[in-house]
PDB file of C-alpha atoms and ligand atoms in Angstrom:
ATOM      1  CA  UNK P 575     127.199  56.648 -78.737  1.00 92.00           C
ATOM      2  CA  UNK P 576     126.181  55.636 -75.207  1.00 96.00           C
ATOM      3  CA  UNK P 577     122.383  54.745 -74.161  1.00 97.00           C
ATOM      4  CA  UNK P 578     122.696  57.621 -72.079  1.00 97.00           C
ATOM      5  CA  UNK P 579     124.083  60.226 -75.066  1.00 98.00           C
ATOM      6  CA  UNK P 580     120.823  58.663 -76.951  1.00 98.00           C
ATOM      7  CA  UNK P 581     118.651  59.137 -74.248  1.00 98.00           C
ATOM      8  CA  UNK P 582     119.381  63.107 -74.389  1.00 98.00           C
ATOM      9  CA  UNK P 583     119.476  63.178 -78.045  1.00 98.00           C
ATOM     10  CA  UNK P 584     116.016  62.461 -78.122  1.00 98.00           C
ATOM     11  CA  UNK P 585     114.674  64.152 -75.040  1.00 98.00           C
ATOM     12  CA  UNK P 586     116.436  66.824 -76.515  1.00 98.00           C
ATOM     13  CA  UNK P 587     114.576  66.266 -79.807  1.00 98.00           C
ATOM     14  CA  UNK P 588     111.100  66.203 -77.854  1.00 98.00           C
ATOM     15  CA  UNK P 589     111.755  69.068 -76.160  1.00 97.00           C
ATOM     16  CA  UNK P 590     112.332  71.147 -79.225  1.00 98.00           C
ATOM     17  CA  UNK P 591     109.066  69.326 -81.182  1.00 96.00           C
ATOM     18  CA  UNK P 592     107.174  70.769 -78.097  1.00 95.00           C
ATOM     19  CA  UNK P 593     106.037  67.688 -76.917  1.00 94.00           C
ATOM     20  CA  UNK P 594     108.641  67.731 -73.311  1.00 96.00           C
ATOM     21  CA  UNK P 595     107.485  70.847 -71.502  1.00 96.00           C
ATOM     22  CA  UNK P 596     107.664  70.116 -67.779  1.00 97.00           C
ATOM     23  CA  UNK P 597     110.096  70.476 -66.277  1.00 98.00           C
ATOM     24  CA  UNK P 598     109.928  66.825 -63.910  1.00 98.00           C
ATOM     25  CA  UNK P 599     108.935  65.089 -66.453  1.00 98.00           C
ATOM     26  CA  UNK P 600     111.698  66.076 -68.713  1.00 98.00           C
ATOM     27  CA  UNK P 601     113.861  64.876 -65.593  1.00 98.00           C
ATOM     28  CA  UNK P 602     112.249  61.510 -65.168  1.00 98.00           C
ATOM     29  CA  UNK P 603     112.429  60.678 -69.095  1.00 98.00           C
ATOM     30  CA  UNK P 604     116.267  61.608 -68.588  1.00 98.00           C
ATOM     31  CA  UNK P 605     116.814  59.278 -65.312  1.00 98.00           C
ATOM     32  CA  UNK P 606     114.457  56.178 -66.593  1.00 98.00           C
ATOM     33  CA  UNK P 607     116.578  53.957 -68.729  1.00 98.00           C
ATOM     34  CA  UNK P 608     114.286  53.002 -71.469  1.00 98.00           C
ATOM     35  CA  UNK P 609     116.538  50.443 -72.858  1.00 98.00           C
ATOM     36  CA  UNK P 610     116.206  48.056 -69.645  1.00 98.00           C
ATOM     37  CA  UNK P 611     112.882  47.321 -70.009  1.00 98.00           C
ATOM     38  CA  UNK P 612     113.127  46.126 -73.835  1.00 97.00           C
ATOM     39  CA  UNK P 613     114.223  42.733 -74.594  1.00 94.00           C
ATOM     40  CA  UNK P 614     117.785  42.513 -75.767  1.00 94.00           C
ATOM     41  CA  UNK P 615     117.192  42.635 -79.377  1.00 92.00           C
ATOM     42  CA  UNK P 616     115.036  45.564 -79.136  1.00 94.00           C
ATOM     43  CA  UNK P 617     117.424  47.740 -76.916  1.00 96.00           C
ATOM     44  CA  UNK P 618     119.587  49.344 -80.300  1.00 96.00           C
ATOM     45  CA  UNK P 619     115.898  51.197 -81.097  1.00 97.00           C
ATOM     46  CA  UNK P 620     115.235  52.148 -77.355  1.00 97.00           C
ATOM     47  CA  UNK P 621     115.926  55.706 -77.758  1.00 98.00           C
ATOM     48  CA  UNK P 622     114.089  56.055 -81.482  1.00 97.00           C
ATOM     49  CA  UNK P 623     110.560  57.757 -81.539  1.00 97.00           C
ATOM     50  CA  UNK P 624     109.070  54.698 -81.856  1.00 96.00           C
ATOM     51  CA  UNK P 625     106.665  52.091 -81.035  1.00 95.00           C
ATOM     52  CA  UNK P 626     108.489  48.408 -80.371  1.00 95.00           C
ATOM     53  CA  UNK P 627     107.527  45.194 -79.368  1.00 93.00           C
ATOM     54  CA  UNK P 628     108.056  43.661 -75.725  1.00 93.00           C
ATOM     55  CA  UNK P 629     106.890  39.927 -76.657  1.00 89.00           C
ATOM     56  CA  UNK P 630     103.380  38.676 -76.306  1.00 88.00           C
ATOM     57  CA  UNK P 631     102.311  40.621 -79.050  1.00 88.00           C
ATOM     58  CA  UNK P 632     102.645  43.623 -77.213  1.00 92.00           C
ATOM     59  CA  UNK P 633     104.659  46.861 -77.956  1.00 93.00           C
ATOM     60  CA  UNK P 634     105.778  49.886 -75.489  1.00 95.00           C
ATOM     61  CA  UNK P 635     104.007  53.269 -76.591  1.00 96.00           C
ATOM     62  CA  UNK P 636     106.392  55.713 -78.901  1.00 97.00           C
ATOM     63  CA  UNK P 637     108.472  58.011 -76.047  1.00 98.00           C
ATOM     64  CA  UNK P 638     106.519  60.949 -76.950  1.00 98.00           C
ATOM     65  CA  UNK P 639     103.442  59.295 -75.946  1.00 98.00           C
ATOM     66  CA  UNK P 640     104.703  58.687 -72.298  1.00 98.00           C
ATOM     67  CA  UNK P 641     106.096  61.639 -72.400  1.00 97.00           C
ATOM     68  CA  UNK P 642     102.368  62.928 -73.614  1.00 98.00           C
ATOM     69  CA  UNK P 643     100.506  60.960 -71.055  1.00 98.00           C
ATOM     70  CA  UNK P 644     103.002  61.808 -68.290  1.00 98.00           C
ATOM     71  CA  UNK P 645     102.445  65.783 -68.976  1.00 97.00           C
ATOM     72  CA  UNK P 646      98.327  65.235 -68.926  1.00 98.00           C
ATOM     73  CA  UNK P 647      98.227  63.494 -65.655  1.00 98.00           C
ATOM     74  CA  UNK P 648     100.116  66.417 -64.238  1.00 98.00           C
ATOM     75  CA  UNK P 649     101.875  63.275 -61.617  1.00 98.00           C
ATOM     76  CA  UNK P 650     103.098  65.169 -58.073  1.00 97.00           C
ATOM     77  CA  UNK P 651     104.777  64.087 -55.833  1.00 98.00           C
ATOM     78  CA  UNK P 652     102.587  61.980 -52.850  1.00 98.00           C
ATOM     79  CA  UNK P 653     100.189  60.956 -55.780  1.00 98.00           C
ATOM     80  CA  UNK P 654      98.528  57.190 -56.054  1.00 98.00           C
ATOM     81  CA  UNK P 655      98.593  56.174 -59.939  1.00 99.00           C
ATOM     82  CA  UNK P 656      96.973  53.150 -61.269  1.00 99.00           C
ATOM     83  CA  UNK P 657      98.052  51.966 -64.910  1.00 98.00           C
ATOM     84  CA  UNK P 658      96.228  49.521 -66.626  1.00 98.00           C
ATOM     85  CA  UNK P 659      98.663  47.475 -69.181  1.00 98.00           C
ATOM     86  CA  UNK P 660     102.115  47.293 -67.579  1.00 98.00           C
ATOM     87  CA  UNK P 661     103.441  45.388 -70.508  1.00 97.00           C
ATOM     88  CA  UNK P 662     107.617  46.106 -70.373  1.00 98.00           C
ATOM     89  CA  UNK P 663     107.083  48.129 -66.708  1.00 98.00           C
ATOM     90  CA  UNK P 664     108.804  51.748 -68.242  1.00 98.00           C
ATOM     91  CA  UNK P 665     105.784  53.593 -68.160  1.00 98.00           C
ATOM     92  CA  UNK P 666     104.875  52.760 -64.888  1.00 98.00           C
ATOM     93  CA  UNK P 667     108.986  53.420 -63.929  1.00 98.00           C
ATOM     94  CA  UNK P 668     108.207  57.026 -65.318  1.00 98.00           C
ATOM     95  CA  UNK P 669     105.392  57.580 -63.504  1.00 98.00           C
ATOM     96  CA  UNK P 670     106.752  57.009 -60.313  1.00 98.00           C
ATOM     97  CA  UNK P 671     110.191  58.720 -60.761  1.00 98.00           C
ATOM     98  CA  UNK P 672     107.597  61.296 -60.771  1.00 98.00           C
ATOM     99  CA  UNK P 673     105.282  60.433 -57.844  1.00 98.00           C
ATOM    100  CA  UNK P 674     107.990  59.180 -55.290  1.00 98.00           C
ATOM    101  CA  UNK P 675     111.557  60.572 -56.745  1.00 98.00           C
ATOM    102  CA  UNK P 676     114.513  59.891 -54.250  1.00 96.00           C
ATOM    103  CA  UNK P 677     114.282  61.856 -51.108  1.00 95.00           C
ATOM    104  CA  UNK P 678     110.552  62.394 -51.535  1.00 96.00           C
ATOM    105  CA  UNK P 679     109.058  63.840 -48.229  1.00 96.00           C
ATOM    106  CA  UNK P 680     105.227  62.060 -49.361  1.00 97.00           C
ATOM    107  CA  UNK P 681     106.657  59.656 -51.580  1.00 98.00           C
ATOM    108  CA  UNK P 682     103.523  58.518 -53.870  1.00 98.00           C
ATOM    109  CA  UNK P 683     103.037  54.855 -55.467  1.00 98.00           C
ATOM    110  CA  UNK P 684     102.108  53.150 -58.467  1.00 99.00           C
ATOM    111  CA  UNK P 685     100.002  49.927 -58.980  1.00 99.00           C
ATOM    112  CA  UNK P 686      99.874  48.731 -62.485  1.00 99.00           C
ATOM    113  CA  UNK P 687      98.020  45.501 -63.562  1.00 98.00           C
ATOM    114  CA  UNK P 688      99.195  43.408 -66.532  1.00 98.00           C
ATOM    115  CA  UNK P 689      97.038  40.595 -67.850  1.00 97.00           C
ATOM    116  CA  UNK P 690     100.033  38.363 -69.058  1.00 97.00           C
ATOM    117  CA  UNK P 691     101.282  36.476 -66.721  1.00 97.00           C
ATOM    118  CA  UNK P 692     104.540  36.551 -68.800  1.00 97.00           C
ATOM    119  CA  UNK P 693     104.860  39.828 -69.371  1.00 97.00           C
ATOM    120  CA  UNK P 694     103.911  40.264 -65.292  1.00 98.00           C
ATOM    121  CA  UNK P 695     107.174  38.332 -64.370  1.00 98.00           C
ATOM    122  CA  UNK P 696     109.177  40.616 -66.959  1.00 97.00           C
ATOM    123  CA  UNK P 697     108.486  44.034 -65.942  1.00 98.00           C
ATOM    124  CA  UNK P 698     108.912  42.678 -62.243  1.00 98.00           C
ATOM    125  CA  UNK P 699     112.573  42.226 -63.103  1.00 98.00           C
ATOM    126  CA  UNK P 700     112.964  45.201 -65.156  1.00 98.00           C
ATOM    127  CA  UNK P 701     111.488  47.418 -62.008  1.00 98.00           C
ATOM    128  CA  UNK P 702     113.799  45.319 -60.248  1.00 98.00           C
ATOM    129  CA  UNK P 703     116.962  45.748 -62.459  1.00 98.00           C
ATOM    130  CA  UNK P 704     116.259  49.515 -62.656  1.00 98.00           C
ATOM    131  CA  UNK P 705     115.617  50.290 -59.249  1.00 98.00           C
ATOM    132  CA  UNK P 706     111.829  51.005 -59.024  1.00 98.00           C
ATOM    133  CA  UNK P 707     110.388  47.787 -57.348  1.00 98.00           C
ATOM    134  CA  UNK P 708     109.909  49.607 -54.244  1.00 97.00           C
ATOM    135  CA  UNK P 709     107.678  52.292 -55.941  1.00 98.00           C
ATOM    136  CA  UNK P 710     105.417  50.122 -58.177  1.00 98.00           C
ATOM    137  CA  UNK P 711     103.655  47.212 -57.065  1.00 98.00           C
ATOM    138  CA  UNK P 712     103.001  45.131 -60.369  1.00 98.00           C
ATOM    139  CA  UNK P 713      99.634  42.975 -60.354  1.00 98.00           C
ATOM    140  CA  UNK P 714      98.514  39.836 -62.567  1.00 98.00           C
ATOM    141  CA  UNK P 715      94.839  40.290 -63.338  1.00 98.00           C
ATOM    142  CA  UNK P 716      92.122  41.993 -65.599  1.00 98.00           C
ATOM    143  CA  UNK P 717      92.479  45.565 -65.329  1.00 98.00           C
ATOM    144  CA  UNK P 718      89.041  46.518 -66.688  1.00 98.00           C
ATOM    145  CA  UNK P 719      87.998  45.867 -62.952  1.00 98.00           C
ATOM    146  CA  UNK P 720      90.482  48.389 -61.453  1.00 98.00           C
ATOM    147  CA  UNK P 721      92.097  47.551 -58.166  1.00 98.00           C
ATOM    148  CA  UNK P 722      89.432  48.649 -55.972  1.00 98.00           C
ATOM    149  CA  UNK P 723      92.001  47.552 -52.863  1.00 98.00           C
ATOM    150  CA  UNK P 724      93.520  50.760 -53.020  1.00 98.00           C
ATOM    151  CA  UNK P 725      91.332  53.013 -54.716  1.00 98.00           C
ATOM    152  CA  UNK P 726      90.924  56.045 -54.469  1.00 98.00           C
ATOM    153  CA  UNK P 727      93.547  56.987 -57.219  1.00 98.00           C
ATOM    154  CA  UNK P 728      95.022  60.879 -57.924  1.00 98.00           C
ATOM    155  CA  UNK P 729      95.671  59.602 -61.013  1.00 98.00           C
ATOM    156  CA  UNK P 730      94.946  56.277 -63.523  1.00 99.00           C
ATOM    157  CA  UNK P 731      96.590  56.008 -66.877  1.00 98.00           C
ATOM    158  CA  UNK P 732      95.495  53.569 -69.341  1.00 98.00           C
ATOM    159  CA  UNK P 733      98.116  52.461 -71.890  1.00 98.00           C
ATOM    160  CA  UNK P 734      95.866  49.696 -74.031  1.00 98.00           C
ATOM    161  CA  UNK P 735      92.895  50.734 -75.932  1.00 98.00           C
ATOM    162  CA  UNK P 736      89.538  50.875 -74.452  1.00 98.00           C
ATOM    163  CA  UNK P 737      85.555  50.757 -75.742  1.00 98.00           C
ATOM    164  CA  UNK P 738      84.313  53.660 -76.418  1.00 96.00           C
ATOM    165  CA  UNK P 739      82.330  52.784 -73.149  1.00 96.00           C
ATOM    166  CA  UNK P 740      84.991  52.789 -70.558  1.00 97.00           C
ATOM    167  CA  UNK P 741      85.101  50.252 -67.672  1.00 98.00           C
ATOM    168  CA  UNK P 742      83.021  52.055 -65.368  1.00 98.00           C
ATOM    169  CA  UNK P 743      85.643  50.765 -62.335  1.00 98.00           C
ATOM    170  CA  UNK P 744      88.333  54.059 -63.878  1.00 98.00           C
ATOM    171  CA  UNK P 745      85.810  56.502 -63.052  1.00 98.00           C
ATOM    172  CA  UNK P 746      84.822  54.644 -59.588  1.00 98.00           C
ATOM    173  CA  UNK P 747      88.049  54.482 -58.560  1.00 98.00           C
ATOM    174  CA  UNK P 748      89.189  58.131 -59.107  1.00 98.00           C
ATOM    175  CA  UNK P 749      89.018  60.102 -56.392  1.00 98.00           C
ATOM    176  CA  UNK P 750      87.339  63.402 -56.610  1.00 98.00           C
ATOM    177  CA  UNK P 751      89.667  65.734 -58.522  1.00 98.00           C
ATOM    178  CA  UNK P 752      91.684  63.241 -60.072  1.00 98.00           C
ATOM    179  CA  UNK P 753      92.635  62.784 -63.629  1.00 98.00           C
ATOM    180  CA  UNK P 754      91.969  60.041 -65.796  1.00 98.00           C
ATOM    181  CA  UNK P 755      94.081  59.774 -69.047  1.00 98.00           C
ATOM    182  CA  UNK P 756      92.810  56.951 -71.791  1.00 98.00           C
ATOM    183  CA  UNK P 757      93.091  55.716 -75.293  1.00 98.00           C
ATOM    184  CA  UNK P 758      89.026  55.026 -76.286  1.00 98.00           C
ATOM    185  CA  UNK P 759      87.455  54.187 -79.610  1.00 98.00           C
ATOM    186  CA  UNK P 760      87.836  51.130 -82.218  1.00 96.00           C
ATOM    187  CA  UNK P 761      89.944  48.402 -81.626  1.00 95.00           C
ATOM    188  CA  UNK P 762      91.319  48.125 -85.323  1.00 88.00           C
ATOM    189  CA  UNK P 763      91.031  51.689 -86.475  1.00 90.00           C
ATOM    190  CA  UNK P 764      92.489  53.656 -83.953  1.00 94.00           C
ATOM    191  CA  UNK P 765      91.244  55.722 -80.717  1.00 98.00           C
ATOM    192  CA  UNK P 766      91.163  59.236 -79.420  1.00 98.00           C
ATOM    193  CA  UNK P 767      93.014  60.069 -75.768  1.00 98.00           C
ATOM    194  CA  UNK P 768      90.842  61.702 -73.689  1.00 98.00           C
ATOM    195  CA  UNK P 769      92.295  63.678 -70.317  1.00 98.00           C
ATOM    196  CA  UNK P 770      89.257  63.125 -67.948  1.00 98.00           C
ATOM    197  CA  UNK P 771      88.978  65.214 -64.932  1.00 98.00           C
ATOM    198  CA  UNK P 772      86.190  63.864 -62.432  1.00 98.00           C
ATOM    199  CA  UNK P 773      84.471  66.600 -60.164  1.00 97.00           C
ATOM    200  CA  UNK P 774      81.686  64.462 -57.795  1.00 96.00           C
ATOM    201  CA  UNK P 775      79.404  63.186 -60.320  1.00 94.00           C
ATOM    202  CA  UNK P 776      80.431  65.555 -63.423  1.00 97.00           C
ATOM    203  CA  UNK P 777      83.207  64.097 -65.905  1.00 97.00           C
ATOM    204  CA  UNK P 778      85.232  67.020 -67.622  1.00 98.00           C
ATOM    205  CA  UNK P 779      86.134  65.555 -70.801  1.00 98.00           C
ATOM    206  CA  UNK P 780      89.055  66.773 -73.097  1.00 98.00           C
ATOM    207  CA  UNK P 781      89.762  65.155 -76.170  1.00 98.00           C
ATOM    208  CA  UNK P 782      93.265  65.086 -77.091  1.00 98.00           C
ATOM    209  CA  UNK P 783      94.400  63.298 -80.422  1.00 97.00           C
ATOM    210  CA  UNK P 784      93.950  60.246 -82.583  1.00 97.00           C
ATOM    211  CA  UNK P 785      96.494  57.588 -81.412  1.00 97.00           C
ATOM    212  CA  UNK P 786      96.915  53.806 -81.752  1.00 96.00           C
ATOM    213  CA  UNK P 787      97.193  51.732 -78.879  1.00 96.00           C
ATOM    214  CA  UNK P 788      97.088  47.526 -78.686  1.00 95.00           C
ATOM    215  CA  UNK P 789      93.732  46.779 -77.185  1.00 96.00           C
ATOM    216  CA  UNK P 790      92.569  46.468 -73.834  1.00 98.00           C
ATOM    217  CA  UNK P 791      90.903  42.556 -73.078  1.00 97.00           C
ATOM    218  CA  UNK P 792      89.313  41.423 -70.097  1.00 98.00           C
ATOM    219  CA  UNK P 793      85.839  41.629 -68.974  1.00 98.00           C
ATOM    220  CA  UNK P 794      85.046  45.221 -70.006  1.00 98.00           C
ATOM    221  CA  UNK P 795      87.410  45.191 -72.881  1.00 98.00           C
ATOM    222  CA  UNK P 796      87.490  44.017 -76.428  1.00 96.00           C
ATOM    223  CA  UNK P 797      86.621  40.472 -77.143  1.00 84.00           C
ATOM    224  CA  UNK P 798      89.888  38.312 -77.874  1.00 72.00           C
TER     225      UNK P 798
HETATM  226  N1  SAH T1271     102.600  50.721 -70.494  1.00 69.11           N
HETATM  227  C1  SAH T1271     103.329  49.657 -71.149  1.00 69.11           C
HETATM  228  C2  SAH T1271     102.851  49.334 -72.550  1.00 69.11           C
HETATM  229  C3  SAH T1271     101.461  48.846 -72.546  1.00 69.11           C
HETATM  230  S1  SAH T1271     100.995  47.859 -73.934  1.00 69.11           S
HETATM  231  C4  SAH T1271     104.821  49.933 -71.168  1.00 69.11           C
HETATM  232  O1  SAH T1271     105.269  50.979 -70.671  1.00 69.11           O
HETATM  233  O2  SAH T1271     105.559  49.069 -71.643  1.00 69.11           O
HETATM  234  C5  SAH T1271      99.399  47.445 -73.330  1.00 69.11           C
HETATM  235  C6  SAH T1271      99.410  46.374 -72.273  1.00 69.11           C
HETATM  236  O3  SAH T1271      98.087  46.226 -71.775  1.00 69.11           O
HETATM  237  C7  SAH T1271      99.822  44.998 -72.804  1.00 69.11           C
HETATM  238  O4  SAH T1271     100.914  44.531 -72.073  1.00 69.11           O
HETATM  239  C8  SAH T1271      98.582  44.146 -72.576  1.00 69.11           C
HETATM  240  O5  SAH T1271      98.880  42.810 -72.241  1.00 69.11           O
HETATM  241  C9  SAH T1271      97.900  44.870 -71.424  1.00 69.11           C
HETATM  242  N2  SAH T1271      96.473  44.621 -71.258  1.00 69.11           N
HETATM  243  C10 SAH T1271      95.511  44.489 -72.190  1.00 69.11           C
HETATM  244  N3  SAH T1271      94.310  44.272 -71.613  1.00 69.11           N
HETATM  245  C11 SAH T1271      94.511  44.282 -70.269  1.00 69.11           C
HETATM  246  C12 SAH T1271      93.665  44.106 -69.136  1.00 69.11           C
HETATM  247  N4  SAH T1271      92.354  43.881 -69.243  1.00 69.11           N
HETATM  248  N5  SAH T1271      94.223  44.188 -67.916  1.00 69.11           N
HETATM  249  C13 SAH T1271      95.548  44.404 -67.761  1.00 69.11           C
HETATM  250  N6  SAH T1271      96.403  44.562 -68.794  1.00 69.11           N
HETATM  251  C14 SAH T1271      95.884  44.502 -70.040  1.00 69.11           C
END
């Protein structure tokens, strides 16, 4: 079976679980080949429902979680995302197949910041391999601090797991109306995702499920 047969086996397979409803983002988990941002090794489980590990001590989130965090950031086209933990670059990929697909009119960009340097220089040349360099700018440095260069975002997804205090920079940098979507609890026992919607001053909060992300380091993070 090709990667590509896989790839719609398991949309497929997500779509009738419940988890794939839109319509866009069911096209962008279709056109994103998962497979290219996994290290060789790893690229025979690409298209399982699973978690897998992208060096470093890192892993890339199960699909239906991108698929999950894609749906609750309701992405448009024209929209600014920030994602904190880049690790193998396919989440940020998704996000702006979604936010700048070809032919876009307003085509939207992603930044993402990664903390390791090498897992910076790998999803570089996976966004490079795939196609998506010229959507995502990928930056080396402690994402608890946001990129305040371009802020405001639409958007900001967090794919490592933050404090249940979290770093106060997301909520700064969101402009009004925009939707923040983040892993937050324990660092060893698992976190909730919350769907944050900011309105001026007023934080709508929605509290999604229990998940398990790697945890978020840096200044406003977990200690190492
Ligand atoms: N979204 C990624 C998976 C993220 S795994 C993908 O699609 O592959 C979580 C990532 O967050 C790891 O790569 C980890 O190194 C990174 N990370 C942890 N703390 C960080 C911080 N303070 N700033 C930036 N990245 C961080």
């Amino acid at each position: 079976m090709s990667f590509e047969e896989k790839r719609k086996d398991l949309i497929d397979d997500l779509k009738k679980r419940g988890v794939l409803t839109n319509a866009e983002v069911i096209r962008a988990m279709l056109k994103v080949p998962r497979h290219l941002f996994l290290p060789e090794e790893a690229r025979s489980s690409a298209y399982m429902d699973s978690p897998l590990l992208i060096g470093m001590n890192q892993t890339i989130s199960a699909p239906h979680m991108n698929a999950m965090m894609c749906e609750y950031l309701k992405l448009e086209e024209g929209d600014k995302v920030l994602e904190i933990g880049t690790g193998s670059g396919y989440h940020a990929a998704l996000c702006a197949e979604l936010v700048a697909p070809d032919g876009a009119r307003t085509p939207g960009h992603v930044y993402t910041i990664e903390y390791h340097e090498e897992l910076v220089k790998n999803a570089i040349n996976n966004l490079k391999v795939t196609g998506y360099d010229d959507r995502v700018t990928v930056l080396h440095a402690d994402g608890t601090l946001g990129y305040p260069q371009e802020a405001p975002y639409d958007k900001i997804l967090v794919t490592a797991a933050s404090p249940e205090k979290v770093p106060q920079a997301f909520k700064d940098q969101l402009r009004d109306g925009g939707i923040l979507c983040i892993p937050a609890g324990s660092k060893n026992y698992g976190q909730t995702l919350y769907v944050v919607r900011k309105h001026g001053n007023v934080f709508e909060i929605d509290k999604k499920c229990g998940v398990r992300f790697v945890p978020l380091v840096g200044q406003y993070g977990f200690e190492n």
